[in-house]
Coordinates of C-alpha atoms in Angstrom, one line a residue:
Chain A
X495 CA -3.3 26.9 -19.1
X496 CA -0.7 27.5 -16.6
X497 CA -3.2 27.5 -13.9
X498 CA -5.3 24.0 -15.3
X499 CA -2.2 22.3 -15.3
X500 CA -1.5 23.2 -11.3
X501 CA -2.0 19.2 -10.5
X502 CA 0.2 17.9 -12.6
X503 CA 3.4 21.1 -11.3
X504 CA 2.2 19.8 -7.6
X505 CA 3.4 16.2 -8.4
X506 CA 6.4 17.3 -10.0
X507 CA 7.1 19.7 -7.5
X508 CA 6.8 16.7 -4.5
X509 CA 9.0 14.5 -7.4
X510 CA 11.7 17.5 -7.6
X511 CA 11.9 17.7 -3.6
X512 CA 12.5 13.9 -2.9
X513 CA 15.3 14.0 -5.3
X514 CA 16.5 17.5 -3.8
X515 CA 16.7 14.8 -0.5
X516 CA 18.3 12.3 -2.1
X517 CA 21.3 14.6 -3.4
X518 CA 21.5 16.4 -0.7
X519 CA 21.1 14.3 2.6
X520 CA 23.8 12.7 4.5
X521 CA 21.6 11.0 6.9
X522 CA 19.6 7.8 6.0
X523 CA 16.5 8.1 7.4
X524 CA 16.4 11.5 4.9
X525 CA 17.0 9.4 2.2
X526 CA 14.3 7.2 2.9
X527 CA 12.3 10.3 3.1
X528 CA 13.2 11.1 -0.4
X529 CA 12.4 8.0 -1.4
X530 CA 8.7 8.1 -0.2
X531 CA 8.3 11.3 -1.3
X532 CA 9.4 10.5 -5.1
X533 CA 6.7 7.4 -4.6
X534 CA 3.8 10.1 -3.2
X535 CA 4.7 12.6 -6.0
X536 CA 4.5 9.8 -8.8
X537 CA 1.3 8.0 -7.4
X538 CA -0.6 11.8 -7.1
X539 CA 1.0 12.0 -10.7
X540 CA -0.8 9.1 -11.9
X541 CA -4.0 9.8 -10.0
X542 CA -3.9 13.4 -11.9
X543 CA -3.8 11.5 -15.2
X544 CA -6.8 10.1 -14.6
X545 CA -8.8 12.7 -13.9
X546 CA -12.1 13.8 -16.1
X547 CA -13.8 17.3 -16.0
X548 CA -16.1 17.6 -12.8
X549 CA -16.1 13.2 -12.9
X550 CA -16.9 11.2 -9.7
X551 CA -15.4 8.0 -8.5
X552 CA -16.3 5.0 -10.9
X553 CA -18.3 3.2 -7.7
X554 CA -21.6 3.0 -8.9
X555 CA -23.2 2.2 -5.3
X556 CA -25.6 5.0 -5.0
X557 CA -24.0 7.0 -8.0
X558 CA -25.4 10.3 -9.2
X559 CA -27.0 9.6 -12.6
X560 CA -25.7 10.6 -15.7
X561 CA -22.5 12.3 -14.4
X562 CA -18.7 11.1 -16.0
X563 CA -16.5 8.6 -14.5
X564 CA -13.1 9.3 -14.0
X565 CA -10.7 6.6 -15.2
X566 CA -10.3 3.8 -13.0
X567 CA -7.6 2.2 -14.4
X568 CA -4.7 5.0 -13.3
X569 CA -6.3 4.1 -9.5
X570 CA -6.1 0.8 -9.5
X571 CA -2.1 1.3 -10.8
X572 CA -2.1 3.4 -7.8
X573 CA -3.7 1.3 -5.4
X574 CA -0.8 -1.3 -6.6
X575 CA 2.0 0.9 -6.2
X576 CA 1.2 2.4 -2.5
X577 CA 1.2 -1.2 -1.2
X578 CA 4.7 -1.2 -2.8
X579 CA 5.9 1.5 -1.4
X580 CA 4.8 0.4 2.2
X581 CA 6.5 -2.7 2.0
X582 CA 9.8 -1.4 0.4
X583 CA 10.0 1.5 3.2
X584 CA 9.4 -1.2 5.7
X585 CA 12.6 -2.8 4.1
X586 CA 14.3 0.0 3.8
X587 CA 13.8 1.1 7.6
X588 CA 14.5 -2.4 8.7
X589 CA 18.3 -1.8 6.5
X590 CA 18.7 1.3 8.3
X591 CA 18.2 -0.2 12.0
X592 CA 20.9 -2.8 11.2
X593 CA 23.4 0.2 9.7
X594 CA 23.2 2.1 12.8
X595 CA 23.5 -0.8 15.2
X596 CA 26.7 -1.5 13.1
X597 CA 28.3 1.5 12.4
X598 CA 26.6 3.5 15.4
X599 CA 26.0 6.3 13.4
X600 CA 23.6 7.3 10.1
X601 CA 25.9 9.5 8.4
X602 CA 26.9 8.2 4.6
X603 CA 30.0 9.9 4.2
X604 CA 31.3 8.3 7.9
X605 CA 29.8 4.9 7.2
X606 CA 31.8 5.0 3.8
X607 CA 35.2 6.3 6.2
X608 CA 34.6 3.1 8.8
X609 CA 34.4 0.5 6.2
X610 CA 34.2 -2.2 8.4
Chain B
X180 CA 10.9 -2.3 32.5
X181 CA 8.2 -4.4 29.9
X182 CA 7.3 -1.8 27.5
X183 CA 3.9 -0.8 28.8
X184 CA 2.8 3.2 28.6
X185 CA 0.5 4.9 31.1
X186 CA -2.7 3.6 32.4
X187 CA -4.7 6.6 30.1
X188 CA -3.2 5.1 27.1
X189 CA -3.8 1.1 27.9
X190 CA -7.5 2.0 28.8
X191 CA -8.2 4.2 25.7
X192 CA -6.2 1.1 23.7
X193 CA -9.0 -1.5 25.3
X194 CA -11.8 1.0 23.8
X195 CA -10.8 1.6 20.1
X196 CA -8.9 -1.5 19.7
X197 CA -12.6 -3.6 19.0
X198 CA -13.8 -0.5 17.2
X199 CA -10.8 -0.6 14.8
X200 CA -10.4 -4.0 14.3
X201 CA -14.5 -4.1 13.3
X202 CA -13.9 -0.9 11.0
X203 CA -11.2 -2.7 8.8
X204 CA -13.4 -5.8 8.8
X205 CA -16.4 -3.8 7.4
X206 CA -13.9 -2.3 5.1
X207 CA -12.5 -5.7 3.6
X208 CA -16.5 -7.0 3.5
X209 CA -17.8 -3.8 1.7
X210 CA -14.7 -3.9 -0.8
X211 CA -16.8 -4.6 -3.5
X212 CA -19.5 -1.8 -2.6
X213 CA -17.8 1.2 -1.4
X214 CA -14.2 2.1 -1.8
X215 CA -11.6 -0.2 0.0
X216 CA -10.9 -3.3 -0.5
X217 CA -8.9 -5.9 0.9
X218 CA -5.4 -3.6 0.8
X219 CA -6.9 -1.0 2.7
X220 CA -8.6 -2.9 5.2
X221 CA -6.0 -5.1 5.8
X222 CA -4.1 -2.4 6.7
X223 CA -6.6 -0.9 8.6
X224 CA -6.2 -4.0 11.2
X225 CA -2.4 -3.8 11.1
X226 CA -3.1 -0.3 12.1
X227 CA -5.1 -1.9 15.3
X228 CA -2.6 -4.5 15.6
X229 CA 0.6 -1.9 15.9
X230 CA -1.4 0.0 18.4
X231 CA -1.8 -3.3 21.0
X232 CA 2.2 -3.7 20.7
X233 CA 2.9 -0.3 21.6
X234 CA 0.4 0.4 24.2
X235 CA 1.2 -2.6 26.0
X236 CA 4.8 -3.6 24.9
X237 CA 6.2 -6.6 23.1
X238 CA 6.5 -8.3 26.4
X239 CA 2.9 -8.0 27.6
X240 CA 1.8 -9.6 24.6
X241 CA 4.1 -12.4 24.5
X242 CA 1.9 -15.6 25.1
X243 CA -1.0 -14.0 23.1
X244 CA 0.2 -12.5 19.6
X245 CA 3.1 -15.1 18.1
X246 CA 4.8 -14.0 15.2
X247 CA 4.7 -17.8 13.6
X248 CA 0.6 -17.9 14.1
X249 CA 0.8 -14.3 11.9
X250 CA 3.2 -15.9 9.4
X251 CA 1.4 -18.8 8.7
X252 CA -2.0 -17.4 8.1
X253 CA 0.2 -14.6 6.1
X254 CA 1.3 -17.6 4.1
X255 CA -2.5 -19.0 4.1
X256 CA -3.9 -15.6 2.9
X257 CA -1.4 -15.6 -0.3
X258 CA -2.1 -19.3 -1.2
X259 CA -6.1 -18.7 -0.8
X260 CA -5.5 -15.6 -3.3
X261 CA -3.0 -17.9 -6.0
X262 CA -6.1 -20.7 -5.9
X263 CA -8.0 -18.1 -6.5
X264 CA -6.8 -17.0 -9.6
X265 CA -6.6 -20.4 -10.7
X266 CA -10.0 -21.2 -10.6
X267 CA -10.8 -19.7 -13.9
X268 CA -8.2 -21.5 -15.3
X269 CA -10.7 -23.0 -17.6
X270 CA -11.2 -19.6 -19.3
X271 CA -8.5 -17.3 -18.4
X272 CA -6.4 -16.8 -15.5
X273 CA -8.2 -14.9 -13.2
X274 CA -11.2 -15.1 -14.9
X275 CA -14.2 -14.7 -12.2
X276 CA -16.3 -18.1 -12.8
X277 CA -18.2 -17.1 -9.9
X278 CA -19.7 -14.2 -10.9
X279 CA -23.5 -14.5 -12.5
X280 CA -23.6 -18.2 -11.5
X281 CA -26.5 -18.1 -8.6
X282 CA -23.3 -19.0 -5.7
X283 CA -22.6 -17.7 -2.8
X284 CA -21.7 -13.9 -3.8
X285 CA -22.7 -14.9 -7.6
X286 CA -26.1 -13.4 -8.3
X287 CA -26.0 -10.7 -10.9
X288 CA -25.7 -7.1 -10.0
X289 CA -28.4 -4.6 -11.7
X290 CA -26.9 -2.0 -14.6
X291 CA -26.4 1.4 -13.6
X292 CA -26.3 3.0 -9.8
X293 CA -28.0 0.8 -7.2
X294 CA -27.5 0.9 -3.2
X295 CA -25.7 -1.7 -3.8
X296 CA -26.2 -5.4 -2.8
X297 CA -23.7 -7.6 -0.5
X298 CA -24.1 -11.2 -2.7
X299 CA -22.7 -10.1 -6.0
X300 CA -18.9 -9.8 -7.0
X301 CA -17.9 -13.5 -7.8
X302 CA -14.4 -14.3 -6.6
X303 CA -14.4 -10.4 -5.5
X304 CA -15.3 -10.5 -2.2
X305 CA -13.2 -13.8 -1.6
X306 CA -10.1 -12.5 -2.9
X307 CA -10.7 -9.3 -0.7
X308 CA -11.0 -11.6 2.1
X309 CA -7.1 -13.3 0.7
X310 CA -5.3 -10.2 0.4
X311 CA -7.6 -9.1 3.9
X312 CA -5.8 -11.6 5.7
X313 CA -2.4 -11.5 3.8
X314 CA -1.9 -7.4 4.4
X315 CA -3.0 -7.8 7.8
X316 CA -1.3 -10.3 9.3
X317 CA 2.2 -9.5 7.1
X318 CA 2.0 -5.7 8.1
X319 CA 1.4 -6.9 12.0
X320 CA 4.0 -9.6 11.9
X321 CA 6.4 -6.9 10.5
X322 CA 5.7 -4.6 13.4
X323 CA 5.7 -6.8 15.7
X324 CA 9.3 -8.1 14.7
X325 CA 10.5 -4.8 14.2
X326 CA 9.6 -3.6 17.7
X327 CA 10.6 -6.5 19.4
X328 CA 14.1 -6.6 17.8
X329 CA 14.6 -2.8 18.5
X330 CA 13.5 -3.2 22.2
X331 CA 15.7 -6.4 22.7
X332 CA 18.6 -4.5 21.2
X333 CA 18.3 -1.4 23.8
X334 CA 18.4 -3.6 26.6
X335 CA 21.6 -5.3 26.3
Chain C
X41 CA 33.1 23.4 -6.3
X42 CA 31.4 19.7 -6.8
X43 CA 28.4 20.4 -4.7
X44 CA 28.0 23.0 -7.1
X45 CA 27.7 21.3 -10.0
X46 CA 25.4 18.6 -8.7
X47 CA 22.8 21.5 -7.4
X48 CA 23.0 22.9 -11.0
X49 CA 22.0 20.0 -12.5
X50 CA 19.3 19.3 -10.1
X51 CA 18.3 22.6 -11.2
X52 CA 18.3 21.5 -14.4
X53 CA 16.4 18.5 -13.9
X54 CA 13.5 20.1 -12.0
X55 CA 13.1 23.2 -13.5
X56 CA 12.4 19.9 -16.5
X57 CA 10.2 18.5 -14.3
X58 CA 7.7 21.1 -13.5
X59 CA 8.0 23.1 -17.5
X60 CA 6.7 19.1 -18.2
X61 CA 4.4 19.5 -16.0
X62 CA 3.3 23.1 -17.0
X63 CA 3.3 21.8 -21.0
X64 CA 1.1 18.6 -20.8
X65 CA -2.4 18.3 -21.6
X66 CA -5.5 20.3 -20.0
X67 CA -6.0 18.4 -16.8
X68 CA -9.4 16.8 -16.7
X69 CA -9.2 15.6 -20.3
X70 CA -7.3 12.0 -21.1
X71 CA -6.9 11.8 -24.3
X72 CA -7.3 8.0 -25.2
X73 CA -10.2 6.2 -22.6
X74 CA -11.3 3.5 -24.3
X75 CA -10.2 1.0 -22.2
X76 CA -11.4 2.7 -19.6
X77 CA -14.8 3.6 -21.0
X78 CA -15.3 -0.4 -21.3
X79 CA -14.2 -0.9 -18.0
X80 CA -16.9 1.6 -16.8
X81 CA -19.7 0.1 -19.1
X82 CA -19.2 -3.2 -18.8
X83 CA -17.9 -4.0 -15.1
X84 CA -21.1 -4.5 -13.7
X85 CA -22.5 -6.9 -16.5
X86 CA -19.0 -9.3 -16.4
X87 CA -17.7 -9.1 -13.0
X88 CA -20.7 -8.1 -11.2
X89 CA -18.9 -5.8 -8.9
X90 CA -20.3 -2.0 -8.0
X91 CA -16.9 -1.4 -7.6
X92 CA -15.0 -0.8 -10.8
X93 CA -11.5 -0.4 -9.2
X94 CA -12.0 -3.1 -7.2
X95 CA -13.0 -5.5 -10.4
X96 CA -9.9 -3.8 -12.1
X97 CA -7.7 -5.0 -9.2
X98 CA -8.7 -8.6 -8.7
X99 CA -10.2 -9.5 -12.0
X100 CA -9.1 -7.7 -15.0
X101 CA -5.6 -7.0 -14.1
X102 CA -5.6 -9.9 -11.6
X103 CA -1.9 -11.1 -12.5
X104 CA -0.4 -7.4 -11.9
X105 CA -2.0 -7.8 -8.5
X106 CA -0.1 -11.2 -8.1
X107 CA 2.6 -9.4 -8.4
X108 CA 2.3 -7.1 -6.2
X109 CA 1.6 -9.8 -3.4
X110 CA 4.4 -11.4 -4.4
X111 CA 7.0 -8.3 -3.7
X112 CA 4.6 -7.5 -0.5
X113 CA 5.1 -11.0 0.6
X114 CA 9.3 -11.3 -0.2
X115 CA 9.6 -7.8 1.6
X116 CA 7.6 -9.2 4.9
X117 CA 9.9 -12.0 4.8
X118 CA 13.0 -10.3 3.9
X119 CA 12.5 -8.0 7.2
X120 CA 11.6 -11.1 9.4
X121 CA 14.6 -12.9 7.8
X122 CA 16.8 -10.2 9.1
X123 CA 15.8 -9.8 12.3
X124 CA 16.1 -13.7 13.4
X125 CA 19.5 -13.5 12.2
X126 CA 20.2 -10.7 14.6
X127 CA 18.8 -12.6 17.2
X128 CA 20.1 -15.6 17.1
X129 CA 23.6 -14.0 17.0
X130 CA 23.1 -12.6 20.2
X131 CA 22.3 -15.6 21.7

């Protein structure tokens, strides 16, 4: 059991590092690392959930017959939710640019000191 | 200084630029086929689109790739894909009255696995071709803004 | 002291994470696909589309992907809006 599950401890794991970054991190661009890497370890979450025993890809150009689908629904969720992600980290990164030309450095606890 | 890297880099730029930008067309065409679609190869072109910029620098490309031209069809792209979705409006929004009607990409498709045939879909393939156009030209335009803004920054 | 107590209870909340993770269902086995099983069956018959994500994306959850333009298309513009501000400042 422990070992069927390892998909689904993976995601979790990538979930449990991005918010290990988000704690932890003083500098911005980590925390917009954390932030991707809660998105990644959610979307491979979802793609997991989809998943049926030894299924292909529901395309059915030049599909083996008679084999299982797995569900296309969690993909197209996915599919979604990366777009998403790109643009937010775009405006995110875009955020950070205009901190450090401001403040002149990407430290949170000395942007918080300048105030100004 | 304009931006440009070496010579190795602009030529190998000229070769897989076309090569690229052909690949994430095929991409967006076949969306209905194979997997992609109009996400993916829209931001396959970006892709090609990011590389010209920093190959040959924001100033090298300033008469040729304007950020308003990218906007606009960006703008173009997302109003093709809202009419669209209003065309079934008869039925349902987004309801594909295309599909099974003998148009252009509207004959039917047979059951079960087939090599697959380029006319079928419906409003498919034209909404790939929408959100083709929209990803591309937004992710490009965002590039593009981002590097020159960066570049004009360092100099002053 | 403090820096302590926040790592403990990130502790806490991943060591939830992965036991979560190690307790769901046996991967490879979804326990309701009906909606799923129709999409399959009947893609090709209503949308015509070899492509069942595809025909998920754009026709049977067309409005979710309206959405998603929508935030891809306020994020383009909210980085272009910043950076014209910035340089027309400078000027």
């Amino acid at each position: 059991m422990m070992i069927g599950n390892f998909p689904y401890i993976v995601a979790m794991l990538l979930v449990a590092i991005g918010i290990y970054a988000l704690l932890f991190k003083r500098n911005l661009i980590k925390l917009v690392i954390g932030i991707s890497l809660v998105e990644t370890g959610v979307n491979l979450f979802l793609v997991t959930l989809g998943y049926r025993t030894a299924g292909i890809a529901p395309i059915y150009t030049y599909a083996p017959n008679a084999k299982p689908m797995v569900l296309p629904t969690p993909q197209a969720l996915t599919l979604t939710s990366i777009v998403i992600g790109l643009a937010t980290t775009a405006l995110l990164l875009s955020f950070v640019v205009f901190i450090y030309r401001h403040y002149g450095t990407l430290n949170v606890r000395e942007i918080k000191e300048l105030r100004g | 200084m304009n931006g440009e890297m070496s010579v190795i880099v602009r030529t190998i730029t000229r070769f897989v630029y076309g090569l690229i930008v052909v690949f994430g067309f095929y991409v967006i065409m076949h969306g209905h086929l194979t997997p992609g679609g109009g996400f993916q190869g829209g931001a396959v072109v970006a892709t090609a689109f990011a590389l010209l910029i920093v190959a040959f620098g924001a100033a090298g490309l300033k008469g040729k790739l304007n950020d308003h031209l990218l906007q606009s069809l960006e703008e173009v792209g997302a109003l093709a894909f809202l009419v669209l979705g209003f065309i079934g409006i008869g039925t349902a929004f987004f309801y594909n009255i295309i599909a099974n009607s003998g148009a252009v990409f509207g004959s039917p498709t047979p059951i079960g696995p087939n090599p697959g045939f380029l006319n079928t879909g419906g409003t498919l393939p034209w909404m790939n071709w929408a959100v083709g156009l929209k990803v591309m030209t937004g992710l490009a335009s965002v590039v593009l803004v981002m590097l020159v803004g960066a570049r004009e920054e360092e100099e002053t | 002291m403090k820096k302590a107590v926040v790592f403990s209870a990130f502790l806490f909340v991943a060591a939830f994470l992965i036991l979560a993770g190690a307790q769901m269902r046996p991967f490879g086995a979804p326990t309701s696909p009906l909606m799923d099983d129709y999409f399959i069956n009947h893609a090709q018959a209503e949308v015509s589309a070899n492509n069942v994500v595809t025909s998920i994306v754009f026709d049977y959850r067309g409005f979710d992907t309206l959405g998603e333009a929508t935030v891809l298309f306020s994020a383009v513009v909210g980085v272009l809006a910043l950076f014209r501000k910035l340089r027309e400042d400078e000027r």
